[in-house]
Amino acid sequence: VQLQASGGGLVQPGGSLRLSCAAYDSSLANAVIGWFRQAPGKEREGISCISPFTTYYADSVKGRFTISRDKAKNAVYLQMNSLKPEDTAVYYCAAGPISSTYGSSWYSLRTYDYWGQGTQLTVSS
């Protein structure tokens, strides 16, 4: 599965941006798709996940970010609102199989087998 994350950029605090994750060789319809981010000097952290059944959010983004899927376009999106400087990071999307444990490990890198190349988000005035 080849994933491509896009949509990053420079945004002012309080602004909005939508990230896209597209797959060009496989369907994402039955996969677990996660969004992760990695700030300089920090570990990569899971911030959101979508499966065919439900969605998950980290506390740090809950209420501000929304993950969604467009089956026709074979893409997953991350709508980010009320952005803060601490949201600055490289954002990655990842895909993994639906398993019996993904609900309790959606934020773990080990849940995912395939990764996109990352897209930079900078929140600054």
Coordinates of C-alpha atoms in Angstrom, one line a residue, residues 4-111:
Q4 CA 0.6 9.9 0.3
A5 CA -0.2 12.5 2.9
S6 CA -0.7 16.1 1.7
G7 CA -2.2 19.4 2.7
G8 CA 0.3 20.7 5.2
G9 CA 1.4 24.3 5.3
L10 CA 1.8 27.4 7.4
V11 CA -1.3 28.5 9.4
Q12 CA -1.9 31.2 11.9
P13 CA -3.0 30.2 15.4
G14 CA -6.7 29.6 15.4
G15 CA -6.8 28.7 11.8
S16 CA -7.9 25.6 10.0
L17 CA -6.4 23.2 7.5
R18 CA -7.3 19.8 6.0
L19 CA -4.8 17.0 5.5
S20 CA -5.4 14.3 3.0
C21 CA -4.2 10.7 2.9
A22 CA -4.6 9.0 -0.5
A23 CA -3.7 5.4 -1.5
Y24 CA -3.0 4.7 -5.2
D25 CA -2.7 0.9 -5.3
S26 CA -5.0 -0.5 -2.7
S27 CA -8.4 0.2 -1.2
L28 CA -8.5 1.9 2.2
A29 CA -12.1 0.9 2.7
N30 CA -11.4 -2.0 5.0
A31 CA -8.3 -0.8 6.7
V32 CA -7.6 1.1 9.9
I33 CA -6.2 4.5 8.9
G34 CA -4.3 6.5 11.5
W35 CA -2.9 10.0 11.6
F36 CA 0.3 10.5 13.6
R37 CA 2.5 13.5 14.1
Q38 CA 6.0 14.1 15.2
A39 CA 7.3 17.4 16.5
P40 CA 11.0 18.1 16.6
G41 CA 12.7 16.3 19.4
K42 CA 9.6 14.3 20.3
E43 CA 8.3 10.8 19.6
R44 CA 5.7 10.2 16.9
E45 CA 2.3 10.2 18.5
G46 CA -1.0 8.9 17.3
I47 CA -3.7 11.5 17.2
S48 CA -6.6 10.0 15.3
C49 CA -7.8 6.8 13.7
I50 CA -10.7 5.7 11.5
S51 CA -11.9 2.2 10.8
P52 CA -15.0 1.1 8.9
F53 CA -16.8 1.1 12.3
T54 CA -15.6 4.1 14.4
T55 CA -13.2 6.9 15.0
Y56 CA -10.7 7.7 17.7
Y57 CA -9.0 10.8 18.9
A58 CA -6.2 11.7 21.2
D59 CA -7.2 14.1 24.0
S60 CA -4.9 16.7 22.6
V61 CA -7.0 17.1 19.5
K62 CA -10.4 16.0 20.5
G63 CA -13.0 18.6 19.7
R64 CA -10.7 20.3 17.3
F65 CA -9.8 17.7 14.7
T66 CA -12.1 15.5 12.7
I67 CA -11.2 12.4 10.7
S68 CA -13.3 11.3 7.8
R69 CA -13.2 9.0 4.8
D70 CA -14.2 9.3 1.2
K71 CA -14.6 5.9 -0.2
A72 CA -15.1 7.1 -3.8
K73 CA -11.8 8.9 -3.7
N74 CA -10.1 6.2 -1.6
A75 CA -8.9 8.9 0.8
V76 CA -9.0 9.8 4.4
Y77 CA -9.0 13.4 5.7
L78 CA -8.0 15.1 8.9
Q79 CA -9.9 18.4 9.3
M80 CA -7.9 20.5 11.8
N81 CA -9.6 23.5 13.4
S82 CA -8.6 25.9 16.2
L83 CA -4.9 25.2 15.5
K84 CA -2.3 25.9 18.1
P85 CA 1.4 26.4 17.9
E86 CA 1.8 23.1 19.7
D87 CA 0.2 21.4 16.7
T88 CA 3.3 22.1 14.7
A89 CA 4.7 18.8 13.5
V90 CA 5.2 16.5 10.6
Y91 CA 2.0 14.7 10.1
Y92 CA 1.9 11.1 8.8
C93 CA -0.9 8.8 7.7
A94 CA -0.7 5.1 8.1
A95 CA -2.7 2.0 7.2
G96 CA -3.1 -1.3 9.0
P97 CA -5.3 -4.3 9.1
I98 CA -8.5 -4.5 11.2
S99 CA -7.6 -6.7 14.1
S100 CA -9.3 -7.7 17.4
T101 CA -7.1 -5.3 19.3
Y102 CA -6.9 -2.2 17.1
G103 CA -9.4 -0.4 19.2
S104 CA -7.1 -0.5 22.2
S105 CA -3.9 0.1 20.2
W106 CA -5.0 2.5 17.5
Y107 CA -2.4 5.1 18.7
S108 CA 0.5 2.6 18.6
L109 CA 2.9 2.6 15.6
R110 CA 2.8 -1.1 15.7
T111 CA -0.8 -1.2 14.6

